[in-house]
């Protein structure tokens, strides 16, 4: 049995100084670490063992420049530090984490933290970078001037961890003298005075770099160049989508062959009858048709992780600020929106860094329009089935271009919706935008591998938790009830799923959806990619042979396929997103608004596309 | 106002919001923005945010880059940190420009 924690240490500091990296190193945690400000937006806790065997609880918190919280993530930090959270006493020791290459701001924060009366330990993290740049820090002088112990760490190399824990354990129970009644919001004058004090401390204790970092400046002269920077950003995004579509093919073929072999093997081993039907048609065909997209999703995540961990993300936000601002979005909305390309759930959560409630809501409402990775299976399947595999202009694949077009429609409609929200519903001036541009870093391979592994696992386990049970249901409903003796046509037409599909068909006929498509949309309300699995199962039960893409190519008209894609750009088919919107906005109002407006847009877009395509003779 | 413009009287001054890449200097004054100029937030609040971000009297500032449309936002180096901000907010930061 493990012992109970004897004390709680909170990790507090400016954004992007390595708090979470340190938390992971100390606790063995796997929280997200990336090179931009505002990665952590929640309080997370974990346990660490002191060198003497006792345990302590560590609390990782969102980064902040001051305890005077401006945005919901910073409020989490303030409340945790001041012990205002329900059932959660103030921490015994505050570990004030500093980026050792940039001490000015954090020393002011350290002074503010000291005024809470809690013992503070100053942790000079990233000391490896400071050493590389030839920054010399006199920790003795710093500690004396600040009145708090100081230690140095390298979170990513696990250096200095034991010394840190020992030093912090030593501080437990040492209340500092607090100026009249603890922390309160400082006035502008007090902030200025604290800055002056911090500056004096830096002057005494820190020798400026003898080999300053020049890489960031050199890279920025390209990446932040008014013209070249924008071209590079568009090029990177375009490369990302082309890569998702073209690089994954070999791996996908492998997964597909694997599932085909598995299906054949199962059919050979199992006795003929309903069990084989369930396993081969329902489970293997259904789940396989989704897992085949794992390689693509990993490529997408790899790109996003590289952008995040290199420090490029903040540059992209800088370049996009004016365009986003024109659409009425906050400059900081870019990072939530870009992470929504992976998944809208973390995207919605990361809107906590936006201070204005209206700007935050606008971002939340538009985030699900970003093409999340769950749409990839749907898009890829239908593009692969219906769009000819040709190249355009010799280099670009037509399929890749259509994919890019779908992503672009998501982005453009998000901007348009944000614009409408701001112009029609919430007029008002724009909010201030200030954002740190971190130094570029080489992405950590271990960090990348861990994150990628987590994503892969999340995708696979989702297939197990959501898709598998839904497939059993879809399969059961599409064979039951059996057709009456002597019935004409395919058996599935008489099943519950078939009847339901035909019953709903009139609603969807104007947008060109067949009853199979309608049936697939129903379990697809839980999660987008489930529709692909459901299509796989429905056609398999219906007696169609071969890969799903081939079946669709035979069965669907191009107009219907395009309408289905247009539907998917907008349709609010994700329970997890609606749930997180409810949690973040505190009620059912906003998720309902989101659901209604997206559904209306989906229908309208599909109608427009179907009619247009039919008029062009693609029906 | 703890810092009035008296300090700025005896030399050329430059508003950070009107500066261009390559301009540099020391911050003379961070002003409380005039009422009505700050959109959704309180002027005193914006002053505090600037201060907490390191825009404080005496800090060394250099403008590094500007955006494509209207030269907005700008990327600046404040002491050791690179920061992006919009020109509107930067108007409240007054520099004593340094010859380059
Ligand atoms: N070289 C080096 N890099 C580090 C060190 N600690 C963290 N990093 C890197 O610094 C970046 C930021 O780390 P995070 O742990 O996400 O920072 P954070 O303080 O939790 O950031 P927020 O959650 O946004 O406040 C990541 O790219 C890390 O890999 C260190 O000691 N040395
Ligand atoms: Mg963090």
Coordinates of C-alpha atoms in Angstrom, one line a residue, chain A residues 65-66 68 70 101-103 105 108 112 186-189 191-192 195-196 199 209 213 216-217 220-222 224-227 230 315 318 321-323 325 329-331 355 429-439, chain B residues 1-3 29-32 38-41 44-60 64-86 89:
Chain A
X65 CA 1.5 36.5 -15.6
X66 CA -0.3 37.5 -12.4
X68 CA -5.2 38.9 -11.0
X70 CA -8.2 37.7 -16.6
X101 CA 16.4 32.5 -20.0
X102 CA 13.8 35.1 -19.2
X103 CA 13.6 36.0 -15.5
X105 CA 8.5 38.8 -15.5
X108 CA 7.6 39.9 -10.3
X112 CA 3.2 38.5 -5.9
X186 CA -2.1 44.9 -6.9
X187 CA -2.6 48.5 -8.2
X188 CA -0.7 49.7 -11.2
X189 CA 1.7 51.5 -8.9
X191 CA 3.0 46.4 -10.2
X192 CA 5.5 49.1 -11.3
X195 CA 8.9 45.3 -11.6
X196 CA 11.5 47.7 -10.3
X199 CA 14.7 44.4 -12.3
X209 CA 23.9 35.9 -22.3
X213 CA 20.1 32.7 -29.2
X216 CA 14.8 32.4 -33.3
X217 CA 15.5 35.8 -34.9
X220 CA 11.4 34.7 -37.6
X221 CA 12.7 36.9 -40.4
X222 CA 11.2 34.3 -42.7
X224 CA 7.0 36.4 -39.6
X225 CA 7.9 38.2 -42.9
X226 CA 4.7 40.0 -44.0
X227 CA 4.6 38.2 -47.4
X230 CA 1.9 34.1 -45.1
X315 CA 3.7 32.6 -35.3
X318 CA 0.4 36.2 -35.3
X321 CA -4.5 37.8 -36.3
X322 CA -5.7 40.4 -38.8
X323 CA -7.8 38.0 -40.8
X325 CA -9.8 40.0 -36.2
X329 CA -12.5 36.5 -33.7
X330 CA -9.9 37.1 -31.0
X331 CA -6.3 36.7 -32.1
X355 CA -10.4 36.5 -21.6
X429 CA -15.0 46.7 -29.9
X430 CA -12.3 44.2 -30.2
X431 CA -10.4 42.8 -27.3
X432 CA -6.7 43.4 -26.6
X433 CA -4.4 40.8 -28.0
X434 CA -1.1 40.1 -26.5
X435 CA 0.7 36.9 -26.9
X436 CA 4.2 35.6 -26.1
X437 CA 6.2 34.4 -29.1
X438 CA 8.3 31.6 -27.6
X439 CA 11.9 30.8 -28.8
Chain B
X1 CA -0.9 58.7 -12.7
X2 CA 2.3 57.7 -11.0
X3 CA 4.4 58.6 -14.1
X29 CA 5.9 55.8 -19.9
X30 CA 3.0 53.4 -20.0
X31 CA -0.2 55.4 -20.2
X32 CA -3.7 54.7 -19.0
X38 CA -10.0 50.1 -25.5
X39 CA -13.1 48.4 -26.9
X40 CA -14.4 45.8 -24.5
X41 CA -12.0 46.4 -21.6
X44 CA -7.1 50.8 -16.2
X45 CA -7.3 47.0 -16.9
X46 CA -5.4 47.4 -20.2
X47 CA -2.7 49.4 -18.5
X48 CA -2.3 46.6 -15.9
X49 CA -2.1 44.0 -18.6
X50 CA 0.6 45.9 -20.5
X51 CA 2.5 46.2 -17.2
X52 CA 2.2 42.5 -16.4
X53 CA 3.4 41.6 -19.8
X54 CA 6.6 43.5 -19.2
X55 CA 5.7 46.8 -20.8
X56 CA 7.0 48.9 -17.9
X57 CA 9.0 52.1 -17.6
X58 CA 12.7 51.4 -18.2
X59 CA 12.2 48.2 -20.3
X60 CA 14.2 48.0 -23.5
X64 CA 10.9 43.1 -34.9
X65 CA 8.1 42.5 -37.4
X66 CA 4.8 43.7 -38.5
X67 CA 1.8 42.0 -40.1
X68 CA 0.8 42.2 -43.8
X69 CA -2.4 44.2 -43.6
X70 CA -2.0 47.7 -42.2
X71 CA 1.2 46.6 -40.5
X72 CA -0.8 45.1 -37.7
X73 CA -0.1 43.3 -35.3
X74 CA 3.5 44.0 -34.4
X75 CA 6.1 41.6 -32.9
X76 CA 8.4 43.3 -30.4
X77 CA 11.1 42.3 -28.1
X78 CA 10.6 43.5 -24.5
X79 CA 13.8 42.9 -22.6
X80 CA 14.3 39.2 -23.2
X81 CA 10.8 38.2 -24.3
X82 CA 9.2 38.3 -27.7
X83 CA 5.6 39.5 -27.7
X84 CA 2.9 40.0 -30.3
X85 CA 0.4 42.8 -29.8
X86 CA -1.9 45.0 -31.8
X89 CA -2.8 48.6 -27.5

